[in-house]
PDB file of C-alpha atoms in Angstrom:
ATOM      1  CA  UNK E   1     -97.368  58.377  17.927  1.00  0.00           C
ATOM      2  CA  UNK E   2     -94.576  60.241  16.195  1.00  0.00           C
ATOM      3  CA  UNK E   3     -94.797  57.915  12.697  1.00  0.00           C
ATOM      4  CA  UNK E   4     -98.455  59.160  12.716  1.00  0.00           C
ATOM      5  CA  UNK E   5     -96.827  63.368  13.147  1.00  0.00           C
ATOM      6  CA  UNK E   6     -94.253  62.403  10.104  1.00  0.00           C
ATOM      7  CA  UNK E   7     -97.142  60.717   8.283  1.00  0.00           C
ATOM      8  CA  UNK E   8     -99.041  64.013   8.686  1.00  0.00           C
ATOM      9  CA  UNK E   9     -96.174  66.321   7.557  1.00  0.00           C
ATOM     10  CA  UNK E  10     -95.129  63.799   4.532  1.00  0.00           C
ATOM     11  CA  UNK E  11     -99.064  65.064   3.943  1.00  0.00           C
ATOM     12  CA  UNK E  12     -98.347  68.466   4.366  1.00  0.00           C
ATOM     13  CA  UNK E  13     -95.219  68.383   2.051  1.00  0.00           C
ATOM     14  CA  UNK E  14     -97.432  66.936  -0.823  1.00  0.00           C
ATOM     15  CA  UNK E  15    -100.512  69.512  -0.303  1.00  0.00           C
ATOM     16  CA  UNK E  16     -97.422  72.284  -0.653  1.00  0.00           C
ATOM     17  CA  UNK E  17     -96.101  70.824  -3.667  1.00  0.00           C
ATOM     18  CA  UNK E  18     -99.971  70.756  -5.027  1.00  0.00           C
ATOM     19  CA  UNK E  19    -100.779  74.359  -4.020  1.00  0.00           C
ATOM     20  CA  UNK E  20     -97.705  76.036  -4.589  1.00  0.00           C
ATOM     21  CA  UNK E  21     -95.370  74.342  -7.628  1.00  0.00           C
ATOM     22  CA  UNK E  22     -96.469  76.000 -10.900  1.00  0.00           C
ATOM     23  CA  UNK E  23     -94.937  72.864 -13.189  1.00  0.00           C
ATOM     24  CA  UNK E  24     -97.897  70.463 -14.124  1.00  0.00           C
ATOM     25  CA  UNK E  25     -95.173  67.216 -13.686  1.00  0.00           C
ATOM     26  CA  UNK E  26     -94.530  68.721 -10.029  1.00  0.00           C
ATOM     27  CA  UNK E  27     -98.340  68.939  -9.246  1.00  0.00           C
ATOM     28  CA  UNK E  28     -98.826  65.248  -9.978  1.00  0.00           C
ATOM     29  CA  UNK E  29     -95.510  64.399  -8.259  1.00  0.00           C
ATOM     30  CA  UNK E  30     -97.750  66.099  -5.023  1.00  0.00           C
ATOM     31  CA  UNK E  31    -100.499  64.281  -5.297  1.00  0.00           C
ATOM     32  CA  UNK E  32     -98.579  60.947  -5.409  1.00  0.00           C
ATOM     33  CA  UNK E  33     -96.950  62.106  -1.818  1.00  0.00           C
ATOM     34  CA  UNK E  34    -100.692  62.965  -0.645  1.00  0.00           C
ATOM     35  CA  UNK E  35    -101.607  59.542  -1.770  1.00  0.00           C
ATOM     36  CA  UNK E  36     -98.635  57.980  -0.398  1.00  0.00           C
ATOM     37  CA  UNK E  37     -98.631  59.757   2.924  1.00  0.00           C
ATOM     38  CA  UNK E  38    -102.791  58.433   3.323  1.00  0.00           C
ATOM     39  CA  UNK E  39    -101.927  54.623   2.429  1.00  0.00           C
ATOM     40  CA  UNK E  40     -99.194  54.665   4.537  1.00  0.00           C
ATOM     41  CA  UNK E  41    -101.084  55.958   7.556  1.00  0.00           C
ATOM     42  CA  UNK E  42    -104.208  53.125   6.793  1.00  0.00           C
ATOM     43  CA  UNK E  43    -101.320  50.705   7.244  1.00  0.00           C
ATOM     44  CA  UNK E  44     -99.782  52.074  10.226  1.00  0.00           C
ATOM     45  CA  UNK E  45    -103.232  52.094  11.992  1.00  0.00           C
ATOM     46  CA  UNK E  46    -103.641  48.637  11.599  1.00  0.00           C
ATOM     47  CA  UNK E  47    -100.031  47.229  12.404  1.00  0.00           C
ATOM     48  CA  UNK E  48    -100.589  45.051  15.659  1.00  0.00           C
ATOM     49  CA  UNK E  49     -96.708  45.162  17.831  1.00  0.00           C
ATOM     50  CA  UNK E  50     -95.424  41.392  17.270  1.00  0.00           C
ATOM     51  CA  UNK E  51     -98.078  40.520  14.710  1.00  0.00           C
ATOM     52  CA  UNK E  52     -97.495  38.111  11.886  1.00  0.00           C
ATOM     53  CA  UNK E  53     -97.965  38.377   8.474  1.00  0.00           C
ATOM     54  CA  UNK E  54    -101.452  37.320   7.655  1.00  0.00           C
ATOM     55  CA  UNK E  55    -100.757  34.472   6.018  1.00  0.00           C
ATOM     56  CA  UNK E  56    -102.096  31.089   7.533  1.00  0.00           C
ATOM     57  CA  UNK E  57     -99.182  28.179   7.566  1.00  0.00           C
ATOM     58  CA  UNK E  58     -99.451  25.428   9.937  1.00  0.00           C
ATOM     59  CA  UNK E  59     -98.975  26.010  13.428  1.00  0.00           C
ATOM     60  CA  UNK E  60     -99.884  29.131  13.500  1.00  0.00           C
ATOM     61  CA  UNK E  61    -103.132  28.854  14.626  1.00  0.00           C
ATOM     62  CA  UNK E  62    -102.606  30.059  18.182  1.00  0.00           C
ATOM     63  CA  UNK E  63    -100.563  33.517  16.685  1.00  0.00           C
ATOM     64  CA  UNK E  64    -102.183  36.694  16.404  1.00  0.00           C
ATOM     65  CA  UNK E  65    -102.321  38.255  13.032  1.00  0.00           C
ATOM     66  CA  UNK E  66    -101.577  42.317  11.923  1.00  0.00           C
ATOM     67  CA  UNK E  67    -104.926  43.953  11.223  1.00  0.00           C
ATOM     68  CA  UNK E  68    -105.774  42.495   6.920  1.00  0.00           C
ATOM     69  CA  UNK E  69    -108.669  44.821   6.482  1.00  0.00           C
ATOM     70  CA  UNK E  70    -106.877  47.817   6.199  1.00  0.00           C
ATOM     71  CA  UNK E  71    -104.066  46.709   3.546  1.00  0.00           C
ATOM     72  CA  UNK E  72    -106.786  44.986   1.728  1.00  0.00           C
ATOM     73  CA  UNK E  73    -108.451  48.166   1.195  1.00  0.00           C
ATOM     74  CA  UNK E  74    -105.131  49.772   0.780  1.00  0.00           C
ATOM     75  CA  UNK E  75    -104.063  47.379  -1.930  1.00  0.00           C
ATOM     76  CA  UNK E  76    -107.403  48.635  -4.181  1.00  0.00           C
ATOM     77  CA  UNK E  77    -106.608  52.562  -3.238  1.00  0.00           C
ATOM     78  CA  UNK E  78    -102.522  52.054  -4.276  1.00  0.00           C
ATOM     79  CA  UNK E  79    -104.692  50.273  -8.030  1.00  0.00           C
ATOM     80  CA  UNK E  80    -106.680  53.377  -7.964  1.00  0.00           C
ATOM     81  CA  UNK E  81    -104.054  56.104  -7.544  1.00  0.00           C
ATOM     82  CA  UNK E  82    -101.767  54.051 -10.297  1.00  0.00           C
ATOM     83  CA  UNK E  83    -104.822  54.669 -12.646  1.00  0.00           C
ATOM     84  CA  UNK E  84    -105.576  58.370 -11.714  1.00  0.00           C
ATOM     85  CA  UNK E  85    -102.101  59.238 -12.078  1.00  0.00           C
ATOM     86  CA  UNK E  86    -101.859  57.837 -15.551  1.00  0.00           C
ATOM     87  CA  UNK E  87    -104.974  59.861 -16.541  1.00  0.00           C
ATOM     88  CA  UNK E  88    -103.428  62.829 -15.288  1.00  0.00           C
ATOM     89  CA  UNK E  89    -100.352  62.324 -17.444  1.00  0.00           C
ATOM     90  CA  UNK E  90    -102.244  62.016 -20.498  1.00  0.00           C
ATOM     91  CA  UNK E  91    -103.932  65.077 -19.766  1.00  0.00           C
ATOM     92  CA  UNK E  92    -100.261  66.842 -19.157  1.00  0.00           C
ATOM     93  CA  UNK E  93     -99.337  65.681 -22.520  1.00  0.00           C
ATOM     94  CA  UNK E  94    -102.099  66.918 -24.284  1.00  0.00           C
ATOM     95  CA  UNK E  95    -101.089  70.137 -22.987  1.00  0.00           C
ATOM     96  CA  UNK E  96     -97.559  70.006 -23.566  1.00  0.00           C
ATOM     97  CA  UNK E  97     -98.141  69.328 -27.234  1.00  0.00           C
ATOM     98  CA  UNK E  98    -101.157  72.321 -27.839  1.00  0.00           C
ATOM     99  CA  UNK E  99     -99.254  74.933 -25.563  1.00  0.00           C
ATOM    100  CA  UNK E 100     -95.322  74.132 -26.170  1.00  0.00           C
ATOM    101  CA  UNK E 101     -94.978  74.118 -21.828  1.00  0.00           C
ATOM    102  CA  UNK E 102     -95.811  72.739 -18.838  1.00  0.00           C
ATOM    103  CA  UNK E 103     -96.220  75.993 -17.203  1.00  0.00           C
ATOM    104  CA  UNK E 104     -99.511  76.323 -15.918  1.00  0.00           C
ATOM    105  CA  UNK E 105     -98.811  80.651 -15.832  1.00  0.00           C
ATOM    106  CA  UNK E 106     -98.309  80.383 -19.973  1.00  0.00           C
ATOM    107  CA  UNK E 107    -101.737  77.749 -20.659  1.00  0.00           C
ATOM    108  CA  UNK E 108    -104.110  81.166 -20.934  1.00  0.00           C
ATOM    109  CA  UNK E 109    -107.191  79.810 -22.426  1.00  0.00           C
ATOM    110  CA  UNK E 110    -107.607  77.690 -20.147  1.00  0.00           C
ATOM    111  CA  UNK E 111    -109.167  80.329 -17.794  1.00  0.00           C
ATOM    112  CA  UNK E 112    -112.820  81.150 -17.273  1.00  0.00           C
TER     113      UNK E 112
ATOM    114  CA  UNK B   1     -89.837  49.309  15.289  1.00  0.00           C
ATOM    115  CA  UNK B   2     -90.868  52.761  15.829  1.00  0.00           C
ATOM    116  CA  UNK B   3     -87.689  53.869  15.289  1.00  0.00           C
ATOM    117  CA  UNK B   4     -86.855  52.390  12.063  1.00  0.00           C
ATOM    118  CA  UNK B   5     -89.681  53.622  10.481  1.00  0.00           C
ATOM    119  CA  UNK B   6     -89.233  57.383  11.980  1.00  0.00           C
ATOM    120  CA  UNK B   7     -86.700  57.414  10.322  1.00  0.00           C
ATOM    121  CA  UNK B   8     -87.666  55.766   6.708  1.00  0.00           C
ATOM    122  CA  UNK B   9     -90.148  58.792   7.233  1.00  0.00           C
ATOM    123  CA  UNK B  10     -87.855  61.241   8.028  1.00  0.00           C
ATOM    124  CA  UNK B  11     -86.048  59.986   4.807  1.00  0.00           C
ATOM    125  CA  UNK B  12     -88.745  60.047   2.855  1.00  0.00           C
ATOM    126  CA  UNK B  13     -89.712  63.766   3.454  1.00  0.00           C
ATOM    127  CA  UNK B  14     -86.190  64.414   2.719  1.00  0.00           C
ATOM    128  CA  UNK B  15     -86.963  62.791  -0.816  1.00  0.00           C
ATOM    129  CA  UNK B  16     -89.802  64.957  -1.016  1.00  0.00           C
ATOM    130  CA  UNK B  17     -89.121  67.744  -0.377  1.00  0.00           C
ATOM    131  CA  UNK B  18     -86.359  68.196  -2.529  1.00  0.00           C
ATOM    132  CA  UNK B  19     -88.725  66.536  -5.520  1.00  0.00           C
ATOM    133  CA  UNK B  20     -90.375  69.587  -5.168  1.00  0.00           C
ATOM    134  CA  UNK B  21     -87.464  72.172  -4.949  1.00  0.00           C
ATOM    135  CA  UNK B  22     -85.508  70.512  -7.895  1.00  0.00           C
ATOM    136  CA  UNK B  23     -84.405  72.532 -10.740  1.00  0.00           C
ATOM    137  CA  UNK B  24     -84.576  69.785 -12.958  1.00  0.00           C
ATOM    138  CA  UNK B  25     -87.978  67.584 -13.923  1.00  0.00           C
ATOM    139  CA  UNK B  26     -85.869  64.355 -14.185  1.00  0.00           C
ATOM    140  CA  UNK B  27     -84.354  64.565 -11.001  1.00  0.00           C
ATOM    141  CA  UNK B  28     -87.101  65.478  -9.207  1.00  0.00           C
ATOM    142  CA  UNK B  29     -88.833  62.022 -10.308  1.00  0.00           C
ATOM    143  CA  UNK B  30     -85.924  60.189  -9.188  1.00  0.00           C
ATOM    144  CA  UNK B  31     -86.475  61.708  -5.931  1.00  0.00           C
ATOM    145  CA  UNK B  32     -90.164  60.994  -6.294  1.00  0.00           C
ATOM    146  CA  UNK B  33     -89.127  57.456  -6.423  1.00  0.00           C
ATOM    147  CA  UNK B  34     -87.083  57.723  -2.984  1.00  0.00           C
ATOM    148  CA  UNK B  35     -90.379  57.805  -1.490  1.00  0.00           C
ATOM    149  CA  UNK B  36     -92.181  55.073  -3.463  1.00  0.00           C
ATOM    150  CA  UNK B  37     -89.399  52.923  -2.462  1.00  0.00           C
ATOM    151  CA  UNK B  38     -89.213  53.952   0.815  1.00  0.00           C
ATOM    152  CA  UNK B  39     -92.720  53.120   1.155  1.00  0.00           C
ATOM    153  CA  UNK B  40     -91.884  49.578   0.040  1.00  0.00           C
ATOM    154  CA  UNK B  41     -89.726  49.172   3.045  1.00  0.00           C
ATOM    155  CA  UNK B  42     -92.251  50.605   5.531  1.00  0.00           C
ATOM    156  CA  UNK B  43     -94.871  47.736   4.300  1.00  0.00           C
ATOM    157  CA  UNK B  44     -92.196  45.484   4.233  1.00  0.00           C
ATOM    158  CA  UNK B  45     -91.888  46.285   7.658  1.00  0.00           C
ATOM    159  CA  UNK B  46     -95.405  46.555   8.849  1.00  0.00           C
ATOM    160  CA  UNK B  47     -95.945  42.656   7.749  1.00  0.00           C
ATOM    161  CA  UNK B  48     -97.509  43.859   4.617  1.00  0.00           C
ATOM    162  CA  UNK B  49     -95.999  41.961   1.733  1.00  0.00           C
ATOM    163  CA  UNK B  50     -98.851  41.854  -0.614  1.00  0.00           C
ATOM    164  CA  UNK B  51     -99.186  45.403  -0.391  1.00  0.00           C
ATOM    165  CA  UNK B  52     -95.195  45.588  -1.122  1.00  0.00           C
ATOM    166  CA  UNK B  53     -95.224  43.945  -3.967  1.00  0.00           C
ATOM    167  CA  UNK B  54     -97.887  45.815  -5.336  1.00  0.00           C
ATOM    168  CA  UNK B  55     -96.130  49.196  -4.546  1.00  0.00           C
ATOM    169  CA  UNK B  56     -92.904  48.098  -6.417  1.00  0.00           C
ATOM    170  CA  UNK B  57     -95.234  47.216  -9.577  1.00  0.00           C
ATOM    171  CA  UNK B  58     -97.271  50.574  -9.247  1.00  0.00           C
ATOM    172  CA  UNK B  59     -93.761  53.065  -8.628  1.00  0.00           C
ATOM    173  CA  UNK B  60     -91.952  51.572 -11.291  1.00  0.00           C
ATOM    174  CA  UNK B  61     -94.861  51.778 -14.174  1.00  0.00           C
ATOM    175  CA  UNK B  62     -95.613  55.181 -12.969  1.00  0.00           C
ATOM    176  CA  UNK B  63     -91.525  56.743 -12.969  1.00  0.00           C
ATOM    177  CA  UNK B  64     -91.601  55.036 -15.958  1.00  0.00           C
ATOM    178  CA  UNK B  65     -94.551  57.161 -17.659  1.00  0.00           C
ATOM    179  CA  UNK B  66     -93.080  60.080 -15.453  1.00  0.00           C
ATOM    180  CA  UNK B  67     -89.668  60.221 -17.488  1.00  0.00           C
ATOM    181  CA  UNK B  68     -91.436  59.153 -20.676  1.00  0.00           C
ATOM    182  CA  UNK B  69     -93.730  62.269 -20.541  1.00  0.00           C
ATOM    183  CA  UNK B  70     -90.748  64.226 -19.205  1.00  0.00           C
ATOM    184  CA  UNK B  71     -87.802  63.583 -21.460  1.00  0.00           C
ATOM    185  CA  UNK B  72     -88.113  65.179 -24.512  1.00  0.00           C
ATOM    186  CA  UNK B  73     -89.543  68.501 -22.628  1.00  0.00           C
ATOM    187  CA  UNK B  74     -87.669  69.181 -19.548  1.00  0.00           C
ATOM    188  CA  UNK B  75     -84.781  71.083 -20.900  1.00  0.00           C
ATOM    189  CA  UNK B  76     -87.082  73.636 -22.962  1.00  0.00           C
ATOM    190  CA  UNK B  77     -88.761  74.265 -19.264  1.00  0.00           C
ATOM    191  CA  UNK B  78     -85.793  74.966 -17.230  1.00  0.00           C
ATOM    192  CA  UNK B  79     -84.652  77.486 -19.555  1.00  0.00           C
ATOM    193  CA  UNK B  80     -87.704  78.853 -19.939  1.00  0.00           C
ATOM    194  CA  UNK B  81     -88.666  79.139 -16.173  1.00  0.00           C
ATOM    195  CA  UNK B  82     -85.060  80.705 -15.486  1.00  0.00           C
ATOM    196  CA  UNK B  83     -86.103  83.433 -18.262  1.00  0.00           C
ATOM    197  CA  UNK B  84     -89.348  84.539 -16.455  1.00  0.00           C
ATOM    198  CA  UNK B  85     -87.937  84.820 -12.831  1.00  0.00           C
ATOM    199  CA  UNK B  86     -85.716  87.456 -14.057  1.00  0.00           C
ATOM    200  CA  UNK B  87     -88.400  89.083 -16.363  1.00  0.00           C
ATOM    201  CA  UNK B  88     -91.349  89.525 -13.611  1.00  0.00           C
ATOM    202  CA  UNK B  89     -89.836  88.469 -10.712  1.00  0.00           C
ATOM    203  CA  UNK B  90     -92.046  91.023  -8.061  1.00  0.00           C
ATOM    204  CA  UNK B  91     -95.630  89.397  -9.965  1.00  0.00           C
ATOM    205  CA  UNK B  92     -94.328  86.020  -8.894  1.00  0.00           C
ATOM    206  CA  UNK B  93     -92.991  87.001  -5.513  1.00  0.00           C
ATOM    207  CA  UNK B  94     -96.473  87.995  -4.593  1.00  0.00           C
ATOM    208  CA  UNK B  95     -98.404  85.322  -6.122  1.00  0.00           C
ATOM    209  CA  UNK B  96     -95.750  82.950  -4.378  1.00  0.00           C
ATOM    210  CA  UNK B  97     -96.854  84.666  -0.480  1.00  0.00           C
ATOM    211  CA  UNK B  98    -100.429  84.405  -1.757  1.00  0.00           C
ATOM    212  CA  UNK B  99     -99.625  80.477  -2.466  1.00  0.00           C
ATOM    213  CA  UNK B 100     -97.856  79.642   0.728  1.00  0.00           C
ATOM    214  CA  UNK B 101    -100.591  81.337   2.717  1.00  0.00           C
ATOM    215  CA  UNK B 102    -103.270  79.291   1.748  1.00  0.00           C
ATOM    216  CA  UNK B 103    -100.934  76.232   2.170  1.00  0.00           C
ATOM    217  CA  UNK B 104    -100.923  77.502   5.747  1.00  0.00           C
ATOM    218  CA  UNK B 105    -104.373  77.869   6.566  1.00  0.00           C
ATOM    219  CA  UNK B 106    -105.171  74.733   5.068  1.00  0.00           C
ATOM    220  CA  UNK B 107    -102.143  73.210   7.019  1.00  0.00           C
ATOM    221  CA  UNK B 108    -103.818  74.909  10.369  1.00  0.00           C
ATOM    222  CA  UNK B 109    -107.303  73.578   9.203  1.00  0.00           C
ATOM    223  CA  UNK B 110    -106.135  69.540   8.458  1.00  0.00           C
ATOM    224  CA  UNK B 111    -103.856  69.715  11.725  1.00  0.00           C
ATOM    225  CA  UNK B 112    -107.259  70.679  13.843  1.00  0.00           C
ATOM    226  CA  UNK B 113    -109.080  67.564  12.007  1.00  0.00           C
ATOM    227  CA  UNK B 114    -105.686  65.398  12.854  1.00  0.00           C
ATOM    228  CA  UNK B 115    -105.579  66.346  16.334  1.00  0.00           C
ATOM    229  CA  UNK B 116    -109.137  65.752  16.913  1.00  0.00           C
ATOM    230  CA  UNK B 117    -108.611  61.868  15.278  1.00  0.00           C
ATOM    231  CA  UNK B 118    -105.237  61.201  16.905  1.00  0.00           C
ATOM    232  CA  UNK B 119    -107.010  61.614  20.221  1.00  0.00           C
ATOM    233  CA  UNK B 120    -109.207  58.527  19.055  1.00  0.00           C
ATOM    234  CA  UNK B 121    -106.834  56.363  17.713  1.00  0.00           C
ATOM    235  CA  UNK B 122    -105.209  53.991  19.894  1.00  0.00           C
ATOM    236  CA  UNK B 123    -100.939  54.215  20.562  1.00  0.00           C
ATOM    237  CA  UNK B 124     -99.069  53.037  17.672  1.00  0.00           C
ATOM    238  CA  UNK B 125     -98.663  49.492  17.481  1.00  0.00           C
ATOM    239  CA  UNK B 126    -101.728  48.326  20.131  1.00  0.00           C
ATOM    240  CA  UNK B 127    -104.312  47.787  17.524  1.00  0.00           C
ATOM    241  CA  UNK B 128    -107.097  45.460  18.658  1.00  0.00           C
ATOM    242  CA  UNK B 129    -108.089  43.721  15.583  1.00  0.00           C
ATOM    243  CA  UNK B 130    -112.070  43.612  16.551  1.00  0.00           C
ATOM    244  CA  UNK B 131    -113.288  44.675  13.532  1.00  0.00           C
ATOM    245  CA  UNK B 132    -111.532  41.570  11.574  1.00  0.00           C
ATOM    246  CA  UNK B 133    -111.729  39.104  14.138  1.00  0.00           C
ATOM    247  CA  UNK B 134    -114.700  37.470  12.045  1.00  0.00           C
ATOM    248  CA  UNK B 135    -111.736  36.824   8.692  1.00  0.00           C
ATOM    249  CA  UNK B 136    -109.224  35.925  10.872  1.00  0.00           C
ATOM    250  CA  UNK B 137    -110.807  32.753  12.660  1.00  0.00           C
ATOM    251  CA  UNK B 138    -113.153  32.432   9.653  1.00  0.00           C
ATOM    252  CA  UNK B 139    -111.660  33.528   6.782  1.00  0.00           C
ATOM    253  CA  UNK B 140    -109.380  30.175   5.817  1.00  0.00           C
ATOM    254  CA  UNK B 141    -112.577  28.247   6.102  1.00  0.00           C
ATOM    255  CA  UNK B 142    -115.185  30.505   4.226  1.00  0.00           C
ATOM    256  CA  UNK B 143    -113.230  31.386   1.456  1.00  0.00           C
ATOM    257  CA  UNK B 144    -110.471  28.435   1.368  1.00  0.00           C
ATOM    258  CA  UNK B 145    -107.350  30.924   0.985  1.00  0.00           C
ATOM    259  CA  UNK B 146    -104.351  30.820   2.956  1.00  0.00           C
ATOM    260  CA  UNK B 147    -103.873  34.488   2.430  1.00  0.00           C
ATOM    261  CA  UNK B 148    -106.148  36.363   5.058  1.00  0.00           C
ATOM    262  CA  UNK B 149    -105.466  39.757   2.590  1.00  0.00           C
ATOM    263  CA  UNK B 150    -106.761  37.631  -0.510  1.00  0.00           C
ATOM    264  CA  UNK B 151    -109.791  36.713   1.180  1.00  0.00           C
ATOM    265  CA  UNK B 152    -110.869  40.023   1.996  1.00  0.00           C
ATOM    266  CA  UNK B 153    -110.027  41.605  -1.299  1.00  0.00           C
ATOM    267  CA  UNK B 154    -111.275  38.302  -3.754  1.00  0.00           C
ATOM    268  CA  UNK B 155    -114.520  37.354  -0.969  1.00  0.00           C
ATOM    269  CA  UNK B 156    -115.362  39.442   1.912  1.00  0.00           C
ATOM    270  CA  UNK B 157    -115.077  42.404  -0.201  1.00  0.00           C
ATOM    271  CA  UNK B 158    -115.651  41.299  -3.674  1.00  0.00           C
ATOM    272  CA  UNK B 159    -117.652  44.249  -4.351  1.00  0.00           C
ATOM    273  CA  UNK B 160    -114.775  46.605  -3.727  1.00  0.00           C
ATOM    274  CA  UNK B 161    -112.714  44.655  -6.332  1.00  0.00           C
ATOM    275  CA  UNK B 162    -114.920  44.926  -9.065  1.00  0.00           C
ATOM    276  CA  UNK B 163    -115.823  48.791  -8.172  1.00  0.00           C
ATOM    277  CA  UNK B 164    -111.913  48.948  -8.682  1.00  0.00           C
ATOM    278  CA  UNK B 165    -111.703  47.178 -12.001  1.00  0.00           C
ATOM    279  CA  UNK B 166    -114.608  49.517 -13.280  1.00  0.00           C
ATOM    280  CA  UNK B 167    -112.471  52.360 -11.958  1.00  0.00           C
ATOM    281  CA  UNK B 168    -109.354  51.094 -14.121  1.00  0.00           C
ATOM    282  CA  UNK B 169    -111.637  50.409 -17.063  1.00  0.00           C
ATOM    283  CA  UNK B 170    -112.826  53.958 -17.473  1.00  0.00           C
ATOM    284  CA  UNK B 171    -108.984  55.301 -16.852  1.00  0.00           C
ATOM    285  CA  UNK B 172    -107.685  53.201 -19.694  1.00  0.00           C
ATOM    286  CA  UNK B 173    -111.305  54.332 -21.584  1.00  0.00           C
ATOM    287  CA  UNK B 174    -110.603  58.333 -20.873  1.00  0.00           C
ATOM    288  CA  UNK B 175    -106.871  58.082 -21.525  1.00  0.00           C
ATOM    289  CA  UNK B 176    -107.224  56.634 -25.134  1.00  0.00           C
ATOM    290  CA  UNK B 177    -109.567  59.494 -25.186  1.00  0.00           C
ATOM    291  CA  UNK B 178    -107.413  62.284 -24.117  1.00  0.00           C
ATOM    292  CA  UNK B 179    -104.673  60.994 -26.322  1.00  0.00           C
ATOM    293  CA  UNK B 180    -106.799  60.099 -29.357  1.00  0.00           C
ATOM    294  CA  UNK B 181    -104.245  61.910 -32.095  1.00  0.00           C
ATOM    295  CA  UNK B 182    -107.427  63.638 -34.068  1.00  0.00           C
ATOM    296  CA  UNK B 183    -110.073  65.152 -32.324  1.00  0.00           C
ATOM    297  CA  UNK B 184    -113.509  66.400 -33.840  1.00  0.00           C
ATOM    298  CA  UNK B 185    -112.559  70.419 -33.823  1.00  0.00           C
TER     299      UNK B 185
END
């Protein structure tokens, strides 16, 4: 129960860092923790106490396994967030080169 | 087992929350890769290995873009955020209250959702695997693989993978994009 509370404030630290952290590097940094914090909490649902790794050898037929749907699904959604981040990076160097900063107080055309 | 990984966790938020408090950008992504690693150790630990390996790949390409976006800026940025806070200081100090209290309502509103799902979920650690009993006892014979994780991700749920490789397609697309050197202005 308590891995699940410091899952949920690991969340909480990165939705801080997202809402509150005026540095576009420190924003993405955030949303790699909330990222983090949800893929590790997919996992931790699934973990089975005295499971094996799910990987078949013989004689271990008569073993029961740790959940694999969850860190299969996991293992496309770590892919994903590797990707999204990179996108975001090339967006925060766009801006560093047109606006000299990464502070998002100093970018003023970029309101509506 | 518990334990162990209460207190990776506890580590980890450590990590974290000093990435965000960091004067510097570079050593704030050297404590953003505390927690990457750290999570490595908590799959390691959970019987995950695939997903391990995978993390170690993913951390290390993406500190490694991290520090190559950051190093030739960070210094400039320090200097200049140390210049502001003692220019303006009160417009910050009350856009920073504004900030932290809409942190906290939407803290208040996730913990409501959380508390409502951790009443569902069974105890840490008693899992009943009913949703994959089908790829455990079939999955070596259906798909042939010795790795039950495989199976799902290259068989069961072969949809998912591709939906994923489309997904990584149109990042790489949008990023040569964004960083095309002349744009049509």
């Amino acid at each position: 129960m308590i891995v699940y509370i410091l899952c949920f404030i690991l969340f909480l630290v990165g939705l801080f860092g997202v809402l509150t952290s005026r540095n576009i590097i420190k924003i993405i940094i955030g949303l790699t923790f909330l990222e983090i914090s949800i893929n590790l909490f997919l996992v931790l649902i699934g973990y089975v106490e005295g499971g094996q790794i799910p990987i078949l050898v013989k004689g271990s037929e008569n073993l029961h396994f740790v959940d694999p749907l969850p860190q299969a699904l996991v293992l496309t959604s770590i892919v994903i967030g590797l990707s999204t981040n990179a996108m975001l990076l090339a967006v925060a160097i766009r801006i560093y080169k047109k606006f000299k900063t990464f502070d998002i107080r100093k970018i003023r055309s970029l309101k509506g | 087992m518990e334990i162990i990984l209460s207190i990776l966790l506890i580590f980890m938020i450590i990590g974290a929350i000093y990435a965000l408090f960091a004067k510097d950008l570079l050593s704030a992504l050297i404590s953003c890769g505390i927690v990457g690693y750290g999570l490595v150790i908590c799959f390691l630990l959970l019987r995950a290995p695939d997903l391990a390996i995978v993390q170690v790949v993913v951390e290390t390409i993406t500190l490694i873009i991290m520090v190559a976006v950051v190093l030739d800026s960070t210094r400039e940025d320090l200097k200049e955020r140390i210049m502001i806070r003692e220019k303006e200081s009160s417009y910050i100090n009350t856009k920073y209250v504004f900030n932290v209290l809409t942190v906290l309502v939407l803290a208040l509103f996730f913990l409501f959702f959380f508390n409502q799902a951790i009443d569902k979920l069974e105890p840490f650690g008693t899992h009943t695997t009913r949703m994959a009993e089908a790829y455990i006892e079939n999955g070596a014979r259906v798909t042939g693989s010795a790795n039950l994780v495989t199976g799902v991700v290259f068989d069961f749920r072969g949809y998912d993978t591709l939906g994923e490789a489309t997904i990584l397609f149109t990042a790489v697309v949008g990023i040569l994009a964004i960083l095309r050197l002349r744009g049509k202005t």
